[in-house]
Short mmCIF file of C-alpha atoms in Angstrom, two decimals:
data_model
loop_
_atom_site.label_atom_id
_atom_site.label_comp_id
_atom_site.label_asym_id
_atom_site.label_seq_id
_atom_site.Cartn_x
_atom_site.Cartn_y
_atom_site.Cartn_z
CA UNK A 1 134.63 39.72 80.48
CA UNK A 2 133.83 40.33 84.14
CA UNK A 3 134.63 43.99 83.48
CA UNK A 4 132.34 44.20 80.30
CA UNK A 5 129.81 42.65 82.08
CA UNK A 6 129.94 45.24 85.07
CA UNK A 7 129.57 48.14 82.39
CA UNK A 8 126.58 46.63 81.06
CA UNK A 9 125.01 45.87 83.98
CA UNK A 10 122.37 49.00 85.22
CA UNK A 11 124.29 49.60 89.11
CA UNK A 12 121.46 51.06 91.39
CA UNK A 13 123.97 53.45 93.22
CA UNK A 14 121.49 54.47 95.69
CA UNK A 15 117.82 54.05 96.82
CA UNK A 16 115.51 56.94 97.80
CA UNK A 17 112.90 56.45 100.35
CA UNK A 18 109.55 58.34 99.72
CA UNK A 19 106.09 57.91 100.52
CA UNK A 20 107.20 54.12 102.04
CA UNK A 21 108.65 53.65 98.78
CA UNK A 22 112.00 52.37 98.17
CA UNK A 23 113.12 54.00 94.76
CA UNK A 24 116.15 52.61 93.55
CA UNK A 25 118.56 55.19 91.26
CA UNK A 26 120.35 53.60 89.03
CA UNK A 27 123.42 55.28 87.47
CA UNK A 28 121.35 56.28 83.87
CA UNK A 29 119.41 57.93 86.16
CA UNK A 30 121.97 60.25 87.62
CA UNK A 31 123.75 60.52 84.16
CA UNK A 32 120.05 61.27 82.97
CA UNK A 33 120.35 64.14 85.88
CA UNK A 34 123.41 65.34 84.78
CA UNK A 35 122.45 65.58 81.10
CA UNK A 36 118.74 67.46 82.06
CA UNK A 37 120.84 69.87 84.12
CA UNK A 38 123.27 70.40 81.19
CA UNK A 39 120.62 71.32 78.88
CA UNK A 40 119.02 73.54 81.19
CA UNK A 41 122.01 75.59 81.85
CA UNK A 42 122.91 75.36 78.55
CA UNK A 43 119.23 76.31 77.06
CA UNK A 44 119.65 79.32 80.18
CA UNK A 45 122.62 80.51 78.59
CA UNK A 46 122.42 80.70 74.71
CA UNK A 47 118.61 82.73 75.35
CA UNK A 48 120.28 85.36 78.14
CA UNK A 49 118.98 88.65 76.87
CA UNK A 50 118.02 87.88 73.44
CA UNK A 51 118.28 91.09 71.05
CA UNK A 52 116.83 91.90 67.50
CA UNK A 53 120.11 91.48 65.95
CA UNK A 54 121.32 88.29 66.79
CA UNK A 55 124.79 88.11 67.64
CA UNK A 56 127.51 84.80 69.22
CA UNK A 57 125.66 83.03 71.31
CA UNK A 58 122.33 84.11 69.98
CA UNK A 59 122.72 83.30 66.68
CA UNK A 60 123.33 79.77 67.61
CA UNK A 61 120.06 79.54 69.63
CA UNK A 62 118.75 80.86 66.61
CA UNK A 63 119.83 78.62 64.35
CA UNK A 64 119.30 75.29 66.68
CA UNK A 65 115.46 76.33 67.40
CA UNK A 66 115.31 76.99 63.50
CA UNK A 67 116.12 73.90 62.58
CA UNK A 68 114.17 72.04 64.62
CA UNK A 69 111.03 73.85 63.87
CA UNK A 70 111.80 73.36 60.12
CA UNK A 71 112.48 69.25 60.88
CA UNK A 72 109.27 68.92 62.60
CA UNK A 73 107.41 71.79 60.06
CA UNK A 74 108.17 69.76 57.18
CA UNK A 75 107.14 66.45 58.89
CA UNK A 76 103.94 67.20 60.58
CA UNK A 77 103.32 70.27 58.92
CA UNK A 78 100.29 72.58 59.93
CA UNK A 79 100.72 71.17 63.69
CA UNK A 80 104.20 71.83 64.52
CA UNK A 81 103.82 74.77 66.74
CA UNK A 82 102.32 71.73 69.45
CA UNK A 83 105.06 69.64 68.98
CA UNK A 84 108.49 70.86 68.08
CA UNK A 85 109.52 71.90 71.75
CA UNK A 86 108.79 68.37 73.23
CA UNK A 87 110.62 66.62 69.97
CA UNK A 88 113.58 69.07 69.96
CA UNK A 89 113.78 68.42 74.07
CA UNK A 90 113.76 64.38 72.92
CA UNK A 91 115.99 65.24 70.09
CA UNK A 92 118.62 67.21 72.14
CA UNK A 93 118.52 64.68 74.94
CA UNK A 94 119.15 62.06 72.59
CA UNK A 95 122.14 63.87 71.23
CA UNK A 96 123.75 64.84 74.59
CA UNK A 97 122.79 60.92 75.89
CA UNK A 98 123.95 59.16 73.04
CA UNK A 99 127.12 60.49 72.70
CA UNK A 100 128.13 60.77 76.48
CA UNK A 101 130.47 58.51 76.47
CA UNK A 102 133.15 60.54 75.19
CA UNK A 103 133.20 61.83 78.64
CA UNK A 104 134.02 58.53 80.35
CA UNK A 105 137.18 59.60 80.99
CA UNK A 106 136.08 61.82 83.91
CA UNK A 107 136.89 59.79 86.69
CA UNK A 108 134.06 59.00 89.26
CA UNK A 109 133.37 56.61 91.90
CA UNK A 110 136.50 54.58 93.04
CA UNK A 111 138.79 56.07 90.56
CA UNK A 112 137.89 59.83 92.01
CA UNK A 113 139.08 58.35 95.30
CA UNK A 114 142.05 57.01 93.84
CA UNK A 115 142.78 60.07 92.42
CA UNK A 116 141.52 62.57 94.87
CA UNK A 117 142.25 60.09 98.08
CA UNK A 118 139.04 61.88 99.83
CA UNK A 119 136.73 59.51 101.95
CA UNK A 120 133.71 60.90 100.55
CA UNK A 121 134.39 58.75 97.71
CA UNK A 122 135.52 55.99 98.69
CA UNK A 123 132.10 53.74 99.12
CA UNK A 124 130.64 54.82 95.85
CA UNK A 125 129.80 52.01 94.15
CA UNK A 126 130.76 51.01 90.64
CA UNK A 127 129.75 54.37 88.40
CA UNK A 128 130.51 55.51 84.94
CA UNK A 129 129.67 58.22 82.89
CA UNK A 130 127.73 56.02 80.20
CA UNK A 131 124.72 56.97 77.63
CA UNK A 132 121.56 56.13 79.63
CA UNK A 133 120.10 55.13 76.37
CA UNK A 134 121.98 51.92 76.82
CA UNK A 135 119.47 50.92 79.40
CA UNK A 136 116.49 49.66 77.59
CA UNK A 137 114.22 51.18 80.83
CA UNK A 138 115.32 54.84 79.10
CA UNK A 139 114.37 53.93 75.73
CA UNK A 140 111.56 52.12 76.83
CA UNK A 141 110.51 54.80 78.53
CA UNK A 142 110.67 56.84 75.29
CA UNK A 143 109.40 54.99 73.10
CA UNK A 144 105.85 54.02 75.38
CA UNK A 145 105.89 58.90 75.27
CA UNK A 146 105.92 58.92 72.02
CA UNK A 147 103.36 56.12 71.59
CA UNK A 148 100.86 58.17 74.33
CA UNK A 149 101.85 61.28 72.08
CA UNK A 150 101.03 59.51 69.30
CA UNK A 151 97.47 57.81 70.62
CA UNK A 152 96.91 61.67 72.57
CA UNK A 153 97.44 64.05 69.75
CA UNK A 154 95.46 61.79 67.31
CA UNK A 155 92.99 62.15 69.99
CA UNK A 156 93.00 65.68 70.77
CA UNK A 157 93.37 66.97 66.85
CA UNK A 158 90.64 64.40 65.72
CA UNK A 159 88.30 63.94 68.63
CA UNK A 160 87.68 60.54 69.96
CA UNK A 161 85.62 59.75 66.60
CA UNK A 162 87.81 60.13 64.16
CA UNK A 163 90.57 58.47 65.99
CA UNK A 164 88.66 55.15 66.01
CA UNK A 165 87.61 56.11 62.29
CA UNK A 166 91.29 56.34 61.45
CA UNK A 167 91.55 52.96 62.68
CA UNK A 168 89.41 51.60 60.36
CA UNK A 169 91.58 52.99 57.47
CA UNK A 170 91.79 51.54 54.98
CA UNK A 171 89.39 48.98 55.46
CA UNK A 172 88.02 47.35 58.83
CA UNK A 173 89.93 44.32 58.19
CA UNK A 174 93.03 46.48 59.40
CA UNK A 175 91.81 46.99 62.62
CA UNK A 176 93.68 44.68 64.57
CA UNK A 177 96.83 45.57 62.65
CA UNK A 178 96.48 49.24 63.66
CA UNK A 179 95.95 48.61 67.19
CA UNK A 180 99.25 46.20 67.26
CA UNK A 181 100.57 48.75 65.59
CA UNK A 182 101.14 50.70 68.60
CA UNK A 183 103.03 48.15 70.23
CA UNK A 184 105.24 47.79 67.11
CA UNK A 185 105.77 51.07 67.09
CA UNK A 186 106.58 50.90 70.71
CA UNK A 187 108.78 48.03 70.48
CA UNK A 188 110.64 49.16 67.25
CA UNK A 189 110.91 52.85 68.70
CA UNK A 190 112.53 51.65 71.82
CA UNK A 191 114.60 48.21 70.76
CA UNK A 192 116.51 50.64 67.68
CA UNK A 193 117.91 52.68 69.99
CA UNK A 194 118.86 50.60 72.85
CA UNK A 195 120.03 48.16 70.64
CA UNK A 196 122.07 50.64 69.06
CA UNK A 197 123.70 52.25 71.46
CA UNK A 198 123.96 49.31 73.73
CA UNK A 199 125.99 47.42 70.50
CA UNK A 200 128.39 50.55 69.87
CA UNK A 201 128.95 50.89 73.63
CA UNK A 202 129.59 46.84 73.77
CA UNK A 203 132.20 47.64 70.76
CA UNK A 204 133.52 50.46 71.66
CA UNK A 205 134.38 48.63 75.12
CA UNK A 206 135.83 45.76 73.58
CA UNK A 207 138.09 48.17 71.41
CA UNK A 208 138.96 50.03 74.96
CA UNK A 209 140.02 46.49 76.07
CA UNK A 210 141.47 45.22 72.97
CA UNK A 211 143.72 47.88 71.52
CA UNK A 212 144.56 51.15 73.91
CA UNK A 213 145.96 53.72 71.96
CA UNK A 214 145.13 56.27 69.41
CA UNK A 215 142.66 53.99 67.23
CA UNK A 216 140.29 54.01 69.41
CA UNK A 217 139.74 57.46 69.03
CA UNK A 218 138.83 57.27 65.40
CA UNK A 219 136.61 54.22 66.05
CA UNK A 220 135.09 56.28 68.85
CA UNK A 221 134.16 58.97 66.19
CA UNK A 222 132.03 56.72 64.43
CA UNK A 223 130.53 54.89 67.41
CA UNK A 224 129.86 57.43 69.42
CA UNK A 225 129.30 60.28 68.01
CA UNK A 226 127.84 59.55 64.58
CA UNK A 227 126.68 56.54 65.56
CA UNK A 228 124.72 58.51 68.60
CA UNK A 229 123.54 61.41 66.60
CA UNK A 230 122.08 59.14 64.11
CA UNK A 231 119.98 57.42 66.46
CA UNK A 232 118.70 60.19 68.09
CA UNK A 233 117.80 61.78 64.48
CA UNK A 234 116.03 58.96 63.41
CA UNK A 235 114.14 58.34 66.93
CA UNK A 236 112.36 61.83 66.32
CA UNK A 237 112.22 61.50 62.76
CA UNK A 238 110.18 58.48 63.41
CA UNK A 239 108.77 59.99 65.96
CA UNK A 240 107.10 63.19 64.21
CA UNK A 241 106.00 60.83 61.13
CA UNK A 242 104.03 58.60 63.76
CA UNK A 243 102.77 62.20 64.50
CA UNK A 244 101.96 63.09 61.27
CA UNK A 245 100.24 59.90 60.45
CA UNK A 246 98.06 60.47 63.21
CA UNK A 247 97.04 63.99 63.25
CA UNK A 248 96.55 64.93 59.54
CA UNK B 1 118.95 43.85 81.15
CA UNK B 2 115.77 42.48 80.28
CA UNK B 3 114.99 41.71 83.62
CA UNK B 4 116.09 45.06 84.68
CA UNK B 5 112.64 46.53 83.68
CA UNK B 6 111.77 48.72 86.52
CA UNK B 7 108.50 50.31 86.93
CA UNK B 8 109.85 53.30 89.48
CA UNK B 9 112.85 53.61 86.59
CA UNK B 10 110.16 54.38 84.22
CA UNK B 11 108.28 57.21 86.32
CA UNK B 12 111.71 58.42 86.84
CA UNK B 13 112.76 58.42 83.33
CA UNK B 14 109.32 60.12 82.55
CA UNK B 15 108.95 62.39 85.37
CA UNK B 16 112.84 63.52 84.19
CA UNK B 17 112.05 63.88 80.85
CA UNK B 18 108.82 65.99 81.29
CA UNK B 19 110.48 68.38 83.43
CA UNK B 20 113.23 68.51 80.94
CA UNK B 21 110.10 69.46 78.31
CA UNK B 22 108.71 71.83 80.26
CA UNK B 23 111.44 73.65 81.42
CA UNK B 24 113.22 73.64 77.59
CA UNK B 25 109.98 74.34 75.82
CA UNK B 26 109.67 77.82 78.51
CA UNK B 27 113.75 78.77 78.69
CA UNK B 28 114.40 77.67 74.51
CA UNK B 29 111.59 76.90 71.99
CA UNK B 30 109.12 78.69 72.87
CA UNK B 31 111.36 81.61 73.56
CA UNK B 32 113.61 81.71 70.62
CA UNK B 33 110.73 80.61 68.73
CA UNK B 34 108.20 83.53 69.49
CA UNK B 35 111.42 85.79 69.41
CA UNK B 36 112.09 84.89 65.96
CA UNK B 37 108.33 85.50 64.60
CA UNK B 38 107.72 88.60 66.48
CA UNK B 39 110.92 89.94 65.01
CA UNK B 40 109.96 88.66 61.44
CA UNK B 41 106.35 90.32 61.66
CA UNK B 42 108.31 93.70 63.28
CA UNK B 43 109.98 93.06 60.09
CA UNK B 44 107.44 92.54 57.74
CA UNK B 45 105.36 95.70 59.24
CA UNK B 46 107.97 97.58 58.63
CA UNK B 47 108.79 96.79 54.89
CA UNK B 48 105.00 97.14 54.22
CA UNK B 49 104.56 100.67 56.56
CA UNK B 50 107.75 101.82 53.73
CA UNK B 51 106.07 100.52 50.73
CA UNK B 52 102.98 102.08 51.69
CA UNK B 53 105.13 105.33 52.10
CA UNK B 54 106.98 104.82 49.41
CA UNK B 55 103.60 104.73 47.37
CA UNK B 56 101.59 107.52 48.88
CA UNK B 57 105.01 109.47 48.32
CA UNK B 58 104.91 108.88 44.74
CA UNK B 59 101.44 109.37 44.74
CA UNK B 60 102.06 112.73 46.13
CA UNK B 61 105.01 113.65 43.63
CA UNK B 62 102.71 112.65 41.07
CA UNK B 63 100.22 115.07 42.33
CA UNK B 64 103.05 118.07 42.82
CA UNK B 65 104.27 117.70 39.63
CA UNK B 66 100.26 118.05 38.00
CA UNK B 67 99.71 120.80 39.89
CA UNK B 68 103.16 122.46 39.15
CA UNK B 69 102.11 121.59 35.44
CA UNK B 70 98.79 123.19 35.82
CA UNK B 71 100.76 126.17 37.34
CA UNK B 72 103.05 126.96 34.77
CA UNK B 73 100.53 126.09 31.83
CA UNK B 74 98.05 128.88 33.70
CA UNK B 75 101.30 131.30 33.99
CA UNK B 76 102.13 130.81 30.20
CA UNK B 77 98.32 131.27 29.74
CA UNK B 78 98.40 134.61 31.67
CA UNK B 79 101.90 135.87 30.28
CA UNK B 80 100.56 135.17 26.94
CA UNK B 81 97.27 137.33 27.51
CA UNK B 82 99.06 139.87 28.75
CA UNK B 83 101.66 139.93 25.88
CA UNK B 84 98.33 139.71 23.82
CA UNK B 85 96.55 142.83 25.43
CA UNK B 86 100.08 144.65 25.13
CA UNK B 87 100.40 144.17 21.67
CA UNK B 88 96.99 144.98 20.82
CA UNK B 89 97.25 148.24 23.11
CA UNK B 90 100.72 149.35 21.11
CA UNK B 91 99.09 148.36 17.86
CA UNK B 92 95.84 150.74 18.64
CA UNK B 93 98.21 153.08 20.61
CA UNK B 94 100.42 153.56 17.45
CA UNK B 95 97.50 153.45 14.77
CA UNK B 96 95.84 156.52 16.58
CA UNK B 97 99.41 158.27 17.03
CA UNK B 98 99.37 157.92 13.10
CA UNK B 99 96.18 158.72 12.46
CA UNK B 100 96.81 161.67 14.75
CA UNK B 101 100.28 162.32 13.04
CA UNK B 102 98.02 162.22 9.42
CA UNK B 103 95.52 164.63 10.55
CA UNK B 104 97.97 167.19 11.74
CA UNK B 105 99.58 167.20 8.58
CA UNK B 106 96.54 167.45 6.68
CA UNK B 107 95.52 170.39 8.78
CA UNK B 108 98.93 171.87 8.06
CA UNK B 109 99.14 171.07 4.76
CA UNK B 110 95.55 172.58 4.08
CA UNK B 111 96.76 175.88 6.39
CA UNK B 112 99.76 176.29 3.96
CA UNK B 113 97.66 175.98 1.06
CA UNK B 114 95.74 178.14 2.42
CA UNK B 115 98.06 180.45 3.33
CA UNK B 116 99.50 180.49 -0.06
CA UNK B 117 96.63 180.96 -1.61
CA UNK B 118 96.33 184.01 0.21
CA UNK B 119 99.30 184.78 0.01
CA UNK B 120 99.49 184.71 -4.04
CA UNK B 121 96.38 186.43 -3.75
CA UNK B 122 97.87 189.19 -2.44
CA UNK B 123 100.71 189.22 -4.33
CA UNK B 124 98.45 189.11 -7.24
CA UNK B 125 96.45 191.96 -6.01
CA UNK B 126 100.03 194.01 -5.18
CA UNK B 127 101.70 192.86 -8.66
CA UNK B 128 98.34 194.23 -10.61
CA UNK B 129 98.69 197.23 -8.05
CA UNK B 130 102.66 197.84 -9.14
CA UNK B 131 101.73 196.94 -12.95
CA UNK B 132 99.27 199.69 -12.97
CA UNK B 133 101.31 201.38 -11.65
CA UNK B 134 104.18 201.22 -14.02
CA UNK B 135 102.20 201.02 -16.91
CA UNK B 136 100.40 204.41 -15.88
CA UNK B 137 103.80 205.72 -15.53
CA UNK B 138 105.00 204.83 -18.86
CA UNK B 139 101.80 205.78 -20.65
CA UNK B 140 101.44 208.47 -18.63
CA UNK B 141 98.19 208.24 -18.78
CA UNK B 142 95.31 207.15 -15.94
CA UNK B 143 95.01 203.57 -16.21
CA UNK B 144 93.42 203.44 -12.64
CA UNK B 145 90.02 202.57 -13.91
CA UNK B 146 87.97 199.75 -13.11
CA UNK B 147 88.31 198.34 -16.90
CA UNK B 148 92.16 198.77 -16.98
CA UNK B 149 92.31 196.81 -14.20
CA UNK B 150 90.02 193.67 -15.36
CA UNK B 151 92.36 194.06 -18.20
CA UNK B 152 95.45 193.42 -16.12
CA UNK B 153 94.19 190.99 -14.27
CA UNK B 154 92.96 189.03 -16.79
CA UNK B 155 96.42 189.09 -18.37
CA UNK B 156 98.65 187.93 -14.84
CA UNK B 157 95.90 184.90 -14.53
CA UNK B 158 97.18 183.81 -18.30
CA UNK B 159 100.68 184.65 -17.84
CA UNK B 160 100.08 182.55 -14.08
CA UNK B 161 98.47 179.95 -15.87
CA UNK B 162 101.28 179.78 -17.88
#
């Protein structure tokens, strides 16, 4: 219990000092590093020199941008040229976070000195690699973007006027329901995924500690990886019809 | 966790996650994304550029071939005049060569008559000449006068006639 309880605790591994501020970094925020600088290199790699016939790792560019465009096409429709890059960023976050913890096996922190017996590591304080969606500041995070992308498009595509006309829809009675909708939205958004992941993590750890070999690997399947890739699916999904909704 | 809600966690999540945007949206979406329509409209151009060739080709065959068809109906035209003329030419060439043909017979036909006409004339005139003769001879007497010989005449006209 004292173990589960570590993993599920947010560790603040270090603080950064800036400006008089002390900025504590928690370890979602370094796995949050490490999955930004993933996709980078990984985005930097699939578009090197991009040619008219498509060919390996082109074609898979190809088809990845292709189907995100067609996701968020056939969602928001007329509009998707403004938002499929930042909902296919969210969306291949989501994938790469939700599922990280198939990579927990990497050792880090104490267990890299164990291993590697090098000083450098030896002070690091409790660390895991472990989907930074499981900390609800992530998804909270997330969720309060795509409300302000919500509230900012429906702005921007139907001047300040028609947004608080839209309100009013369909009848001024809903008024106040439409503005709490935001903060469902906000709340629901957010709570799904943490919830989510946090509850397959908390499973998948009590499988870890319950039964060691071989099963959890199948269990992990579902947990982890479809259990991850559906979340993050349904986060934009959600996402681009809160889009829609607004800016049609 | 619930009291783990940060505020600096969520600039840091957001500040991440924007950079993340930005930098995606330049190195992948955008990218790949203008990639892919500039190649479909490359595309597209050139599918239309070869239809339109494709028509103004056709058009142009369809032209060639009128003109060839005007061509050879003109040539056949021509060829058929000129067969036309040609025959007309050997028709009057060969009429005249007849009518020529006809007249020199006639002429020679009429000489011969004529010549035999003068010919029997003078036969006449030498057979009354050699009667008289032999008739003087065997009558012994002078037939030469100019009665005798309207006699004898008279008499090789009936037994010519005859």
């Amino acid at each position: 219990m004292d173990k589960l309880n570590n993993v599920l605790k947010a560790n603040d591994i270090f603080n950064i000092h800036i400006f008089g501020l002390n900025i504590p970094i928690s370890d979602s925020i370094i796995v949050m590093w490490i999955i930004s600088v993933f996709l980078i290199i990984f985005a930097f790699v699939i578009t090197r020199n991009l040619k008219t016939i498509p060919e390996g790792k082109q074609n898979f560019a190809e088809v990845l941008v292709e189907f995100i465009n067609n996701f968020i096409k056939d969602n928001i429709g007329h509009h998707w040229r403004s938002f499929a890059p930042y909902l296919g960023t969210i969306f291949l976050f989501l994938i790469v976070a939700n599922i990280i913890s198939i990579f927990s096996i990497i050792p880090t922190g104490e267990e890299l000195y164990k291993i590697t017996g090098l000083e450098f590591f030896e002070h690091w304080p409790e660390f895991a690699i472990q989907p930074p969606t499981k900390d609800i500041n992530v998804t909270a995070t997330m969720g309060l973007m795509t409300v302000l992308l919500v509230l900012g498009s429906s702005i921007r595509f139907k001047n300040v006027f028609g947004w608080l006309k839209g309100l009013a829809k369909p009848s001024p009675i809903m008024i106040p329901f439409n503005i709490l909708d935001y903060g469902t939205r906000f709340l629901s958004l957010s709570l799904r995924l943490f919830g989510n992941i946090l509850a397959a993590f908390i499973v998948m750890e009590l499988i870890y500690g319950l039964i060691s070999p071989v099963v959890p690997a199948f269990l992990s399947l579902y947990f982890d990886l479809f259990d991850g890739i559906l979340q993050a699916y349904i986060f934009v999904f959600l996402s681009s019809v809160y889009i829609a909704e607004a800016v049609e | 966790m619930f009291e783990s809600l940060n505020a600096f966690k969520f600039l840091m999540v957001a500040l991440n996650l924007l950079i993340l945007y930005f930098i995606m949206k330049r190195l992948l979406f955008k990218r790949v994304t203008d990639f892919m329509e500039n190649r479909t409209n490359s595309i597209k151009e050139s599918i239309d550029s070869a239809e339109r060739n494709k028509a103004q080709a056709l058009e142009m065959k369809q032209k060639y071939e009128d003109q060839l068809r005007t061509a050879r109906d003109e040539a056949d035209k021509i060829l058929n005049e000129a067969r036309g003329r040609g025959n007309r030419e050997y028709d009057s060439i060969v009429a005249a060569a007849k009518q020529e043909a006809e007249r020199v017979l006639a002429s020679a036909r009429e000489e011969i008559e004529r010549e035999r006409a003068q010919m029997l004339k003078e036969i006449k005139g030498q057979v009354a000449g050699l009667a008289l003769a032999a008739a003087s001879k065997v009558i012994e007497a002078n037939m030469n006068t100019e009665s005798n010989r309207a006699l004898v005449d008279k008499f090789i006209d009936e037994v010519g006639a005859a």
